[in-house]
Amino acid sequence: MFIAILRVIVRRLLAIVPVFAVVTVLVFGALRILPVDPAQMSLPPSATIEQVEAKREAMGLNRPIWTQYSMWAQAAITGDLGESAQYRTSTAAVVLDRLPATIELVICALIFAVCVGMTGGLLIFAVRGTALESVGLVVTSAVMALPDFLLALLFILLLGVLIPIFPVNGRLDPGMQVPSYTGFLLIDAVLTGDFRVIVSAFEHIALPVMALGLAFSPTIVRVLHASLINTYQQSYIQQARLRGLSDREILFGQALKNAIVPVVILVGTQFGGLFGGTLLVEMIFSFPGLGNLMVKAMQTADLSVIMAISLIYCATTLIFNSIADALAYLLNPRLRNG
Amino acid sequence: MMGKMYRLPDPGLLIGGSVALLVLVCGIFAPWIAPYHPNDQELLFILAPPVWADGGSMAHPLGTDSLGRDTLSRLIYGARTAVTVAAAASFGAMLLGAFFAHLAGYFGGWVDWIISRTVEIWLSFPPVVLSMLLITGLGIGIDKVILAIVLVDWTRFCRVLRSEVQVARGQDYVAFARLIGFSHFRVIIREIFPATLPMLITLLSLQMGISVVVEAILSFVAMGVPSDVPAWGQMIADARIDMYYAPWGLALPIFAIFLTVLSFNLFGDGLRRTLDPRHTAQRSA
């Protein structure tokens, strides 16, 4: 059983390898078309023309583009993603340094979104047929019209400026320091055991998580609500009711198991959007993660960083798509026979 | 259960449609409606509060920004930018997406394979990332923003419409049209396209909302329209610095974006309920 599940997941993950390879070619090509000279970018402004020319030769920029790509690909496989023009150090180090912050943010936001979305969907379903259902659906539409970056600004305005409950900048109060055990600040803060540091870390991540998560939740509410309504029309629910099961037993024991499948697919396919949302939310909260780095890299045309982060975004999106696909397949026996 | 309620003209369609129309009118007639030119500075009235707050005056009903520019006028001209981008970009994305969707869905085989793989690769980028990447390459300007949105969002249309086309393709009347010797082109335009039209219009309305958001995002990070063109995203970015003294300057453009996107979404959802017979049937079952 376990091996069968593993096989399903591995097969889907293998299917994304060619797609990812094509993506690397496209991004590489697109970035080389930009009117930016990577050699000039990676040298101080005082460099002479000869120095730039020598650097171009060293970076292989005078060779045809497919040679450049194969040079990049060979280096990338060994973990060398080039040098960041902006920070003048290895791109891989810069990116890996910021990655844990973003992972932490996205996972917290996902948990928040699923909790809010599931609760909302179940609540609206519980009051079906009454005026409250329409109210709930209108509220859902309203939240849907607020994208993550607007929610972030609204939260800053409401909970940071008008009623200052939460801090709106960075990850910790000024002056606090957390030794890096795992690289994940929340875990490290808990490991220190210092109550003040833990509270500060959670306070700082609260608003970005709420902005990202709340923006994602209305879609979950809608899909769960619609899927529950569909499930309740099936005869096995009727059957369960005739057997004398209570409403609660029917909902949680029988209906939810099937109704959850579209939600799983939704979370998997829309995860890329959530991950992409970190770009602006991190920038707005000065949160030192990948998104913030990406915005800076795009403003300064730091090609190797743009390339590395784009590929991380693509890889994450592809992986989550295929995991959702595999999960839906495992959760729904009918798909297996078809 | 819900069937009876939606027999009447759909409330979402009505409300969403009228608000969207209002924004559209604001955009088109901006020079006649707006009390001031959006870039006129009155340095005596810097960060003036709106009329309902302490110290507000009717001279600037919604206050002014940090350069003394009238907020109401900038909001109205911002509507013009938003509506222009939303209409042009959504229409462009629709044309491109519908074209490839009909090709893929109608011909199937290797055409379908290539188009579907392309869409798959496109969708592996988070849309925000892809549009910002494109702007890095294209440079800023209204036309560049429109082009970037078209190039990012055509996949939304392509993916949904392709399966609609496949359904229509399997219908008997399409097979009949082929049998009596209509060309592929004529079958697609005259027989299949009308069948996918309801879905197309619905997607278009939803895409308008998405385009407004993308335009706001791009102008917020100064990768959108040039700085002399008023845009809501840009107003938000400007007002962010002064939000401690002038919170209204930040709240108003946020509200404008919210209202516009909500109206397009309501309109789109209303259209879907009204135009799609399957949906009505499901609802009343």
PDB file of N, CA, C and O in Angstrom, chain A residues 19 22-23 26-27 34 133-134 141-142 145-147 149-150 153-154 156-157 161 222 233 272 276 279-280 283-284 294 298-299 306 310 313-314 317-318, chain B residues 2 5 120-121 123-126 128-129 132-133 136-137 213 216-217 220-221 223 236 240 243-244 247 250-251 254 257-258 261-262 265 269 282 285:
ATOM      1  N   VAL A  19       9.163  19.297 -18.261  1.00  0.00           N
ATOM      2  CA  VAL A  19       8.549  20.629 -18.251  1.00  0.00           C
ATOM      3  C   VAL A  19       9.512  21.630 -17.620  1.00  0.00           C
ATOM      4  O   VAL A  19       9.746  22.724 -18.139  1.00  0.00           O
ATOM      5  N   VAL A  22      12.341  22.610 -19.928  1.00  0.00           N
ATOM      6  CA  VAL A  22      11.932  23.603 -20.922  1.00  0.00           C
ATOM      7  C   VAL A  22      11.836  24.986 -20.284  1.00  0.00           C
ATOM      8  O   VAL A  22      12.262  25.986 -20.874  1.00  0.00           O
ATOM      9  N   VAL A  23      11.309  25.022 -19.052  1.00  0.00           N
ATOM     10  CA  VAL A  23      11.191  26.309 -18.352  1.00  0.00           C
ATOM     11  C   VAL A  23      12.567  26.954 -18.176  1.00  0.00           C
ATOM     12  O   VAL A  23      12.749  28.147 -18.439  1.00  0.00           O
ATOM     13  N   LEU A  26      13.636  28.520 -21.391  1.00  0.00           N
ATOM     14  CA  LEU A  26      12.879  29.736 -21.708  1.00  0.00           C
ATOM     15  C   LEU A  26      13.330  30.916 -20.853  1.00  0.00           C
ATOM     16  O   LEU A  26      13.567  32.012 -21.365  1.00  0.00           O
ATOM     17  N   VAL A  27      13.459  30.676 -19.535  1.00  0.00           N
ATOM     18  CA  VAL A  27      13.854  31.784 -18.652  1.00  0.00           C
ATOM     19  C   VAL A  27      15.246  32.263 -19.024  1.00  0.00           C
ATOM     20  O   VAL A  27      15.510  33.461 -19.115  1.00  0.00           O
ATOM     21  N   LEU A  34      17.276  40.536 -22.530  1.00  0.00           N
ATOM     22  CA  LEU A  34      17.198  41.824 -21.845  1.00  0.00           C
ATOM     23  C   LEU A  34      18.389  42.710 -22.210  1.00  0.00           C
ATOM     24  O   LEU A  34      19.498  42.218 -22.385  1.00  0.00           O
ATOM     25  N   GLU A 133     -26.957  32.278   4.477  1.00  0.00           N
ATOM     26  CA  GLU A 133     -26.116  31.712   3.423  1.00  0.00           C
ATOM     27  C   GLU A 133     -25.762  32.781   2.398  1.00  0.00           C
ATOM     28  O   GLU A 133     -24.599  32.925   2.022  1.00  0.00           O
ATOM     29  N   SER A 134     -26.777  33.555   1.987  1.00  0.00           N
ATOM     30  CA  SER A 134     -26.523  34.620   1.010  1.00  0.00           C
ATOM     31  C   SER A 134     -25.551  35.640   1.587  1.00  0.00           C
ATOM     32  O   SER A 134     -24.636  36.084   0.894  1.00  0.00           O
ATOM     33  N   SER A 141     -17.491  36.896  -1.569  1.00  0.00           N
ATOM     34  CA  SER A 141     -17.180  37.626  -2.806  1.00  0.00           C
ATOM     35  C   SER A 141     -16.411  38.889  -2.494  1.00  0.00           C
ATOM     36  O   SER A 141     -15.488  39.262  -3.221  1.00  0.00           O
ATOM     37  N   ALA A 142     -16.790  39.562  -1.397  1.00  0.00           N
ATOM     38  CA  ALA A 142     -16.116  40.809  -1.048  1.00  0.00           C
ATOM     39  C   ALA A 142     -14.650  40.555  -0.727  1.00  0.00           C
ATOM     40  O   ALA A 142     -13.761  41.255  -1.216  1.00  0.00           O
ATOM     41  N   ALA A 145     -12.470  40.019  -3.679  1.00  0.00           N
ATOM     42  CA  ALA A 145     -12.089  41.182  -4.471  1.00  0.00           C
ATOM     43  C   ALA A 145     -10.913  41.931  -3.844  1.00  0.00           C
ATOM     44  O   ALA A 145     -10.489  42.946  -4.369  1.00  0.00           O
ATOM     45  N   LEU A 146     -10.400  41.440  -2.712  1.00  0.00           N
ATOM     46  CA  LEU A 146      -9.243  42.074  -2.093  1.00  0.00           C
ATOM     47  C   LEU A 146      -8.020  41.181  -2.271  1.00  0.00           C
ATOM     48  O   LEU A 146      -7.864  40.199  -1.550  1.00  0.00           O
ATOM     49  N   PRO A 147      -7.165  41.488  -3.238  1.00  0.00           N
ATOM     50  CA  PRO A 147      -5.966  40.680  -3.423  1.00  0.00           C
ATOM     51  C   PRO A 147      -4.997  40.845  -2.251  1.00  0.00           C
ATOM     52  O   PRO A 147      -5.148  41.779  -1.461  1.00  0.00           O
ATOM     53  N   PHE A 149      -2.018  41.942  -1.704  1.00  0.00           N
ATOM     54  CA  PHE A 149      -1.235  43.137  -1.373  1.00  0.00           C
ATOM     55  C   PHE A 149      -2.131  44.248  -0.818  1.00  0.00           C
ATOM     56  O   PHE A 149      -1.709  45.034   0.031  1.00  0.00           O
ATOM     57  N   LEU A 150      -3.410  44.277  -1.259  1.00  0.00           N
ATOM     58  CA  LEU A 150      -4.333  45.253  -0.684  1.00  0.00           C
ATOM     59  C   LEU A 150      -4.673  44.891   0.755  1.00  0.00           C
ATOM     60  O   LEU A 150      -4.752  45.755   1.625  1.00  0.00           O
ATOM     61  N   LEU A 153      -1.857  45.978   2.972  1.00  0.00           N
ATOM     62  CA  LEU A 153      -1.879  47.410   3.270  1.00  0.00           C
ATOM     63  C   LEU A 153      -3.013  47.764   4.217  1.00  0.00           C
ATOM     64  O   LEU A 153      -2.851  48.587   5.122  1.00  0.00           O
ATOM     65  N   LEU A 154      -4.183  47.123   4.015  1.00  0.00           N
ATOM     66  CA  LEU A 154      -5.317  47.385   4.906  1.00  0.00           C
ATOM     67  C   LEU A 154      -4.986  46.976   6.331  1.00  0.00           C
ATOM     68  O   LEU A 154      -5.294  47.701   7.277  1.00  0.00           O
ATOM     69  N   ILE A 156      -2.038  46.774   7.694  1.00  0.00           N
ATOM     70  CA  ILE A 156      -1.085  47.743   8.238  1.00  0.00           C
ATOM     71  C   ILE A 156      -1.829  48.980   8.715  1.00  0.00           C
ATOM     72  O   ILE A 156      -1.601  49.502   9.815  1.00  0.00           O
ATOM     73  N   LEU A 157      -2.767  49.422   7.872  1.00  0.00           N
ATOM     74  CA  LEU A 157      -3.524  50.628   8.195  1.00  0.00           C
ATOM     75  C   LEU A 157      -4.369  50.421   9.442  1.00  0.00           C
ATOM     76  O   LEU A 157      -4.398  51.264  10.336  1.00  0.00           O
ATOM     77  N   VAL A 161      -1.452  50.944  12.294  1.00  0.00           N
ATOM     78  CA  VAL A 161      -1.417  52.397  12.448  1.00  0.00           C
ATOM     79  C   VAL A 161      -2.565  52.899  13.320  1.00  0.00           C
ATOM     80  O   VAL A 161      -2.349  53.558  14.321  1.00  0.00           O
ATOM     81  N   ARG A 222     -15.619  28.836  -1.231  1.00  0.00           N
ATOM     82  CA  ARG A 222     -16.537  28.611  -2.341  1.00  0.00           C
ATOM     83  C   ARG A 222     -16.494  27.182  -2.837  1.00  0.00           C
ATOM     84  O   ARG A 222     -17.531  26.547  -3.046  1.00  0.00           O
ATOM     85  N   GLN A 233     -26.323  15.722  -2.700  1.00  0.00           N
ATOM     86  CA  GLN A 233     -27.355  15.265  -3.620  1.00  0.00           C
ATOM     87  C   GLN A 233     -27.194  13.790  -3.958  1.00  0.00           C
ATOM     88  O   GLN A 233     -28.030  13.209  -4.637  1.00  0.00           O
ATOM     89  N   GLY A 272       0.813  27.944  -6.296  1.00  0.00           N
ATOM     90  CA  GLY A 272       1.727  28.853  -6.988  1.00  0.00           C
ATOM     91  C   GLY A 272       1.328  30.304  -6.787  1.00  0.00           C
ATOM     92  O   GLY A 272       2.171  31.163  -6.585  1.00  0.00           O
ATOM     93  N   GLY A 276       3.506  33.112  -5.183  1.00  0.00           N
ATOM     94  CA  GLY A 276       3.777  34.333  -5.921  1.00  0.00           C
ATOM     95  C   GLY A 276       3.354  35.565  -5.136  1.00  0.00           C
ATOM     96  O   GLY A 276       3.957  36.624  -5.249  1.00  0.00           O
ATOM     97  N   LEU A 279       5.699  37.800  -3.016  1.00  0.00           N
ATOM     98  CA  LEU A 279       6.517  38.831  -3.653  1.00  0.00           C
ATOM     99  C   LEU A 279       6.181  40.221  -3.088  1.00  0.00           C
ATOM    100  O   LEU A 279       7.044  40.937  -2.591  1.00  0.00           O
ATOM    101  N   LEU A 280       4.880  40.582  -3.190  1.00  0.00           N
ATOM    102  CA  LEU A 280       4.476  41.913  -2.755  1.00  0.00           C
ATOM    103  C   LEU A 280       4.325  41.995  -1.249  1.00  0.00           C
ATOM    104  O   LEU A 280       4.681  42.994  -0.642  1.00  0.00           O
ATOM    105  N   MET A 283       7.536  42.466   0.360  1.00  0.00           N
ATOM    106  CA  MET A 283       8.052  43.799   0.102  1.00  0.00           C
ATOM    107  C   MET A 283       7.371  44.814   1.022  1.00  0.00           C
ATOM    108  O   MET A 283       8.017  45.685   1.602  1.00  0.00           O
ATOM    109  N   ILE A 284       6.047  44.689   1.158  1.00  0.00           N
ATOM    110  CA  ILE A 284       5.282  45.649   1.956  1.00  0.00           C
ATOM    111  C   ILE A 284       5.678  45.570   3.428  1.00  0.00           C
ATOM    112  O   ILE A 284       5.787  46.590   4.109  1.00  0.00           O
ATOM    113  N   MET A 294      13.555  39.102  -4.755  1.00  0.00           N
ATOM    114  CA  MET A 294      13.204  39.088  -6.178  1.00  0.00           C
ATOM    115  C   MET A 294      12.843  40.486  -6.666  1.00  0.00           C
ATOM    116  O   MET A 294      13.296  40.908  -7.731  1.00  0.00           O
ATOM    117  N   MET A 298      14.837  42.442  -9.534  1.00  0.00           N
ATOM    118  CA  MET A 298      14.239  42.906 -10.784  1.00  0.00           C
ATOM    119  C   MET A 298      14.474  44.393 -10.970  1.00  0.00           C
ATOM    120  O   MET A 298      14.641  44.872 -12.084  1.00  0.00           O
ATOM    121  N   GLN A 299      14.475  45.152  -9.860  1.00  0.00           N
ATOM    122  CA  GLN A 299      14.689  46.582  -9.999  1.00  0.00           C
ATOM    123  C   GLN A 299      16.145  46.885 -10.356  1.00  0.00           C
ATOM    124  O   GLN A 299      16.425  47.884 -11.001  1.00  0.00           O
ATOM    125  N   ILE A 306      17.486  36.685 -10.360  1.00  0.00           N
ATOM    126  CA  ILE A 306      16.160  36.562 -10.971  1.00  0.00           C
ATOM    127  C   ILE A 306      15.961  35.142 -11.479  1.00  0.00           C
ATOM    128  O   ILE A 306      14.934  34.502 -11.244  1.00  0.00           O
ATOM    129  N   SER A 310      13.168  32.655 -10.023  1.00  0.00           N
ATOM    130  CA  SER A 310      12.104  32.219 -10.940  1.00  0.00           C
ATOM    131  C   SER A 310      12.027  30.709 -10.964  1.00  0.00           C
ATOM    132  O   SER A 310      10.940  30.130 -10.966  1.00  0.00           O
ATOM    133  N   TYR A 313      10.360  29.359  -7.914  1.00  0.00           N
ATOM    134  CA  TYR A 313       8.906  29.536  -8.010  1.00  0.00           C
ATOM    135  C   TYR A 313       8.292  28.476  -8.923  1.00  0.00           C
ATOM    136  O   TYR A 313       7.291  27.852  -8.597  1.00  0.00           O
ATOM    137  N   CYS A 314       8.904  28.280 -10.093  1.00  0.00           N
ATOM    138  CA  CYS A 314       8.351  27.315 -11.047  1.00  0.00           C
ATOM    139  C   CYS A 314       8.379  25.916 -10.476  1.00  0.00           C
ATOM    140  O   CYS A 314       7.394  25.175 -10.574  1.00  0.00           O
ATOM    141  N   THR A 317       5.683  25.454  -7.867  1.00  0.00           N
ATOM    142  CA  THR A 317       4.355  25.352  -8.473  1.00  0.00           C
ATOM    143  C   THR A 317       4.152  23.981  -9.091  1.00  0.00           C
ATOM    144  O   THR A 317       3.132  23.320  -8.864  1.00  0.00           O
ATOM    145  N   LEU A 318       5.138  23.534  -9.876  1.00  0.00           N
ATOM    146  CA  LEU A 318       5.012  22.237 -10.561  1.00  0.00           C
ATOM    147  C   LEU A 318       4.895  21.102  -9.544  1.00  0.00           C
ATOM    148  O   LEU A 318       4.055  20.205  -9.692  1.00  0.00           O
TER     149      LEU A 318
ATOM    150  N   MET B   2     -32.093  27.060  -4.282  1.00  0.00           N
ATOM    151  CA  MET B   2     -31.770  28.444  -4.581  1.00  0.00           C
ATOM    152  C   MET B   2     -32.498  28.882  -5.855  1.00  0.00           C
ATOM    153  O   MET B   2     -32.461  30.035  -6.232  1.00  0.00           O
ATOM    154  N   MET B   5     -34.830  32.021  -6.209  1.00  0.00           N
ATOM    155  CA  MET B   5     -34.206  33.320  -6.051  1.00  0.00           C
ATOM    156  C   MET B   5     -33.600  33.833  -7.350  1.00  0.00           C
ATOM    157  O   MET B   5     -33.606  35.012  -7.624  1.00  0.00           O
ATOM    158  N   GLU B 120       0.795  24.526 -20.039  1.00  0.00           N
ATOM    159  CA  GLU B 120       1.307  23.930 -18.801  1.00  0.00           C
ATOM    160  C   GLU B 120       2.589  24.645 -18.351  1.00  0.00           C
ATOM    161  O   GLU B 120       2.760  24.965 -17.169  1.00  0.00           O
ATOM    162  N   ILE B 121       3.473  24.911 -19.313  1.00  0.00           N
ATOM    163  CA  ILE B 121       4.722  25.594 -18.974  1.00  0.00           C
ATOM    164  C   ILE B 121       4.423  27.015 -18.483  1.00  0.00           C
ATOM    165  O   ILE B 121       4.980  27.475 -17.494  1.00  0.00           O
ATOM    166  N   LEU B 123       1.761  28.059 -17.027  1.00  0.00           N
ATOM    167  CA  LEU B 123       1.111  28.052 -15.723  1.00  0.00           C
ATOM    168  C   LEU B 123       2.074  27.675 -14.603  1.00  0.00           C
ATOM    169  O   LEU B 123       1.728  27.790 -13.436  1.00  0.00           O
ATOM    170  N   SER B 124       3.266  27.215 -14.945  1.00  0.00           N
ATOM    171  CA  SER B 124       4.197  26.874 -13.876  1.00  0.00           C
ATOM    172  C   SER B 124       4.815  28.138 -13.265  1.00  0.00           C
ATOM    173  O   SER B 124       5.475  28.068 -12.243  1.00  0.00           O
ATOM    174  N   PHE B 125       4.583  29.297 -13.893  1.00  0.00           N
ATOM    175  CA  PHE B 125       4.999  30.559 -13.275  1.00  0.00           C
ATOM    176  C   PHE B 125       3.837  31.119 -12.476  1.00  0.00           C
ATOM    177  O   PHE B 125       2.733  31.205 -12.995  1.00  0.00           O
ATOM    178  N   PRO B 126       4.073  31.553 -11.232  1.00  0.00           N
ATOM    179  CA  PRO B 126       3.028  32.340 -10.580  1.00  0.00           C
ATOM    180  C   PRO B 126       2.785  33.588 -11.435  1.00  0.00           C
ATOM    181  O   PRO B 126       3.746  34.220 -11.873  1.00  0.00           O
ATOM    182  N   VAL B 128       1.947  36.664 -10.969  1.00  0.00           N
ATOM    183  CA  VAL B 128       2.567  37.932 -10.573  1.00  0.00           C
ATOM    184  C   VAL B 128       4.032  37.953 -10.997  1.00  0.00           C
ATOM    185  O   VAL B 128       4.536  38.939 -11.545  1.00  0.00           O
ATOM    186  N   VAL B 129       4.715  36.832 -10.755  1.00  0.00           N
ATOM    187  CA  VAL B 129       6.136  36.754 -11.074  1.00  0.00           C
ATOM    188  C   VAL B 129       6.349  36.917 -12.568  1.00  0.00           C
ATOM    189  O   VAL B 129       7.206  37.683 -13.017  1.00  0.00           O
ATOM    190  N   MET B 132       5.752  40.526 -13.765  1.00  0.00           N
ATOM    191  CA  MET B 132       6.841  41.432 -13.391  1.00  0.00           C
ATOM    192  C   MET B 132       8.107  41.135 -14.191  1.00  0.00           C
ATOM    193  O   MET B 132       8.824  42.052 -14.593  1.00  0.00           O
ATOM    194  N   LEU B 133       8.349  39.855 -14.461  1.00  0.00           N
ATOM    195  CA  LEU B 133       9.500  39.494 -15.293  1.00  0.00           C
ATOM    196  C   LEU B 133       9.359  40.118 -16.680  1.00  0.00           C
ATOM    197  O   LEU B 133      10.321  40.661 -17.231  1.00  0.00           O
ATOM    198  N   THR B 136      10.096  43.728 -16.627  1.00  0.00           N
ATOM    199  CA  THR B 136      11.543  43.976 -16.556  1.00  0.00           C
ATOM    200  C   THR B 136      12.130  43.990 -17.962  1.00  0.00           C
ATOM    201  O   THR B 136      13.005  44.783 -18.281  1.00  0.00           O
ATOM    202  N   GLY B 137      11.635  43.086 -18.811  1.00  0.00           N
ATOM    203  CA  GLY B 137      12.153  43.016 -20.176  1.00  0.00           C
ATOM    204  C   GLY B 137      11.567  44.087 -21.075  1.00  0.00           C
ATOM    205  O   GLY B 137      12.281  44.680 -21.885  1.00  0.00           O
ATOM    206  N   VAL B 213      -6.369  44.410 -10.948  1.00  0.00           N
ATOM    207  CA  VAL B 213      -5.446  44.101  -9.849  1.00  0.00           C
ATOM    208  C   VAL B 213      -4.001  44.083 -10.348  1.00  0.00           C
ATOM    209  O   VAL B 213      -3.111  44.665  -9.716  1.00  0.00           O
ATOM    210  N   ALA B 216      -2.715  47.485 -10.887  1.00  0.00           N
ATOM    211  CA  ALA B 216      -2.440  48.139  -9.605  1.00  0.00           C
ATOM    212  C   ALA B 216      -1.126  47.626  -9.014  1.00  0.00           C
ATOM    213  O   ALA B 216      -0.314  48.412  -8.516  1.00  0.00           O
ATOM    214  N   ILE B 217      -0.916  46.305  -9.084  1.00  0.00           N
ATOM    215  CA  ILE B 217       0.318  45.730  -8.539  1.00  0.00           C
ATOM    216  C   ILE B 217       1.525  46.318  -9.248  1.00  0.00           C
ATOM    217  O   ILE B 217       2.486  46.767  -8.618  1.00  0.00           O
ATOM    218  N   PHE B 220       2.083  49.844  -8.427  1.00  0.00           N
ATOM    219  CA  PHE B 220       2.494  49.952  -7.024  1.00  0.00           C
ATOM    220  C   PHE B 220       4.007  49.782  -6.875  1.00  0.00           C
ATOM    221  O   PHE B 220       4.646  50.485  -6.107  1.00  0.00           O
ATOM    222  N   VAL B 221       4.603  48.832  -7.610  1.00  0.00           N
ATOM    223  CA  VAL B 221       6.050  48.640  -7.501  1.00  0.00           C
ATOM    224  C   VAL B 221       6.809  49.457  -8.544  1.00  0.00           C
ATOM    225  O   VAL B 221       7.960  49.173  -8.853  1.00  0.00           O
ATOM    226  N   MET B 223       6.530  49.529 -11.674  1.00  0.00           N
ATOM    227  CA  MET B 223       6.857  48.828 -12.911  1.00  0.00           C
ATOM    228  C   MET B 223       5.683  48.912 -13.876  1.00  0.00           C
ATOM    229  O   MET B 223       5.556  48.118 -14.792  1.00  0.00           O
ATOM    230  N   ILE B 236      -1.416  54.471  -4.106  1.00  0.00           N
ATOM    231  CA  ILE B 236      -1.196  53.699  -2.884  1.00  0.00           C
ATOM    232  C   ILE B 236       0.265  53.789  -2.472  1.00  0.00           C
ATOM    233  O   ILE B 236       0.596  54.035  -1.314  1.00  0.00           O
ATOM    234  N   ARG B 240       1.576  55.551   1.011  1.00  0.00           N
ATOM    235  CA  ARG B 240       2.074  54.646   2.037  1.00  0.00           C
ATOM    236  C   ARG B 240       3.060  55.344   2.980  1.00  0.00           C
ATOM    237  O   ARG B 240       3.088  55.071   4.176  1.00  0.00           O
ATOM    238  N   MET B 243       1.146  57.415   5.685  1.00  0.00           N
ATOM    239  CA  MET B 243      -0.081  56.823   6.206  1.00  0.00           C
ATOM    240  C   MET B 243      -0.322  57.154   7.677  1.00  0.00           C
ATOM    241  O   MET B 243      -1.449  57.090   8.133  1.00  0.00           O
ATOM    242  N   TYR B 244       0.720  57.542   8.397  1.00  0.00           N
ATOM    243  CA  TYR B 244       0.516  57.857   9.805  1.00  0.00           C
ATOM    244  C   TYR B 244      -0.248  59.162   9.985  1.00  0.00           C
ATOM    245  O   TYR B 244      -1.018  59.328  10.911  1.00  0.00           O
ATOM    246  N   PRO B 247      -4.194  58.732   6.741  1.00  0.00           N
ATOM    247  CA  PRO B 247      -4.621  57.374   6.398  1.00  0.00           C
ATOM    248  C   PRO B 247      -5.627  57.327   5.250  1.00  0.00           C
ATOM    249  O   PRO B 247      -5.684  56.345   4.524  1.00  0.00           O
ATOM    250  N   LEU B 250      -4.414  56.589   1.729  1.00  0.00           N
ATOM    251  CA  LEU B 250      -4.134  55.186   1.428  1.00  0.00           C
ATOM    252  C   LEU B 250      -5.431  54.407   1.285  1.00  0.00           C
ATOM    253  O   LEU B 250      -5.580  53.563   0.398  1.00  0.00           O
ATOM    254  N   ALA B 251      -6.404  54.718   2.151  1.00  0.00           N
ATOM    255  CA  ALA B 251      -7.642  53.926   2.168  1.00  0.00           C
ATOM    256  C   ALA B 251      -8.467  54.124   0.902  1.00  0.00           C
ATOM    257  O   ALA B 251      -9.059  53.178   0.391  1.00  0.00           O
ATOM    258  N   ILE B 254      -7.355  52.125  -2.230  1.00  0.00           N
ATOM    259  CA  ILE B 254      -7.607  50.712  -1.949  1.00  0.00           C
ATOM    260  C   ILE B 254      -9.084  50.416  -2.149  1.00  0.00           C
ATOM    261  O   ILE B 254      -9.472  49.428  -2.786  1.00  0.00           O
ATOM    262  N   ILE B 257     -10.027  50.259  -5.879  1.00  0.00           N
ATOM    263  CA  ILE B 257      -9.669  48.983  -6.512  1.00  0.00           C
ATOM    264  C   ILE B 257     -10.641  47.897  -6.076  1.00  0.00           C
ATOM    265  O   ILE B 257     -11.180  47.141  -6.890  1.00  0.00           O
ATOM    266  N   PHE B 258     -10.905  47.849  -4.762  1.00  0.00           N
ATOM    267  CA  PHE B 258     -11.814  46.849  -4.208  1.00  0.00           C
ATOM    268  C   PHE B 258     -13.173  46.902  -4.894  1.00  0.00           C
ATOM    269  O   PHE B 258     -13.704  45.897  -5.358  1.00  0.00           O
ATOM    270  N   VAL B 261     -12.983  45.769  -8.669  1.00  0.00           N
ATOM    271  CA  VAL B 261     -12.794  44.330  -8.821  1.00  0.00           C
ATOM    272  C   VAL B 261     -14.055  43.586  -8.391  1.00  0.00           C
ATOM    273  O   VAL B 261     -14.518  42.663  -9.072  1.00  0.00           O
ATOM    274  N   LEU B 262     -14.651  44.031  -7.266  1.00  0.00           N
ATOM    275  CA  LEU B 262     -15.864  43.374  -6.781  1.00  0.00           C
ATOM    276  C   LEU B 262     -16.971  43.466  -7.825  1.00  0.00           C
ATOM    277  O   LEU B 262     -17.669  42.483  -8.091  1.00  0.00           O
ATOM    278  N   ASN B 265     -16.326  41.053 -10.622  1.00  0.00           N
ATOM    279  CA  ASN B 265     -16.535  39.671 -10.172  1.00  0.00           C
ATOM    280  C   ASN B 265     -18.013  39.349 -10.057  1.00  0.00           C
ATOM    281  O   ASN B 265     -18.451  38.284 -10.502  1.00  0.00           O
ATOM    282  N   ASP B 269     -19.912  36.528 -12.181  1.00  0.00           N
ATOM    283  CA  ASP B 269     -20.638  35.417 -11.553  1.00  0.00           C
ATOM    284  C   ASP B 269     -22.105  35.439 -11.963  1.00  0.00           C
ATOM    285  O   ASP B 269     -22.704  34.390 -12.217  1.00  0.00           O
ATOM    286  N   GLN B 282     -28.449  22.728 -12.114  1.00  0.00           N
ATOM    287  CA  GLN B 282     -27.857  22.202 -10.887  1.00  0.00           C
ATOM    288  C   GLN B 282     -28.401  22.899  -9.659  1.00  0.00           C
ATOM    289  O   GLN B 282     -28.720  22.286  -8.664  1.00  0.00           O
ATOM    290  N   ALA B 285     -31.941  21.837  -8.732  1.00  0.00           N
ATOM    291  CA  ALA B 285     -32.129  20.422  -8.432  1.00  0.00           C
ATOM    292  C   ALA B 285     -32.152  20.205  -6.925  1.00  0.00           C
ATOM    293  O   ALA B 285     -31.538  20.943  -6.194  1.00  0.00           O
TER     294      ALA B 285
END
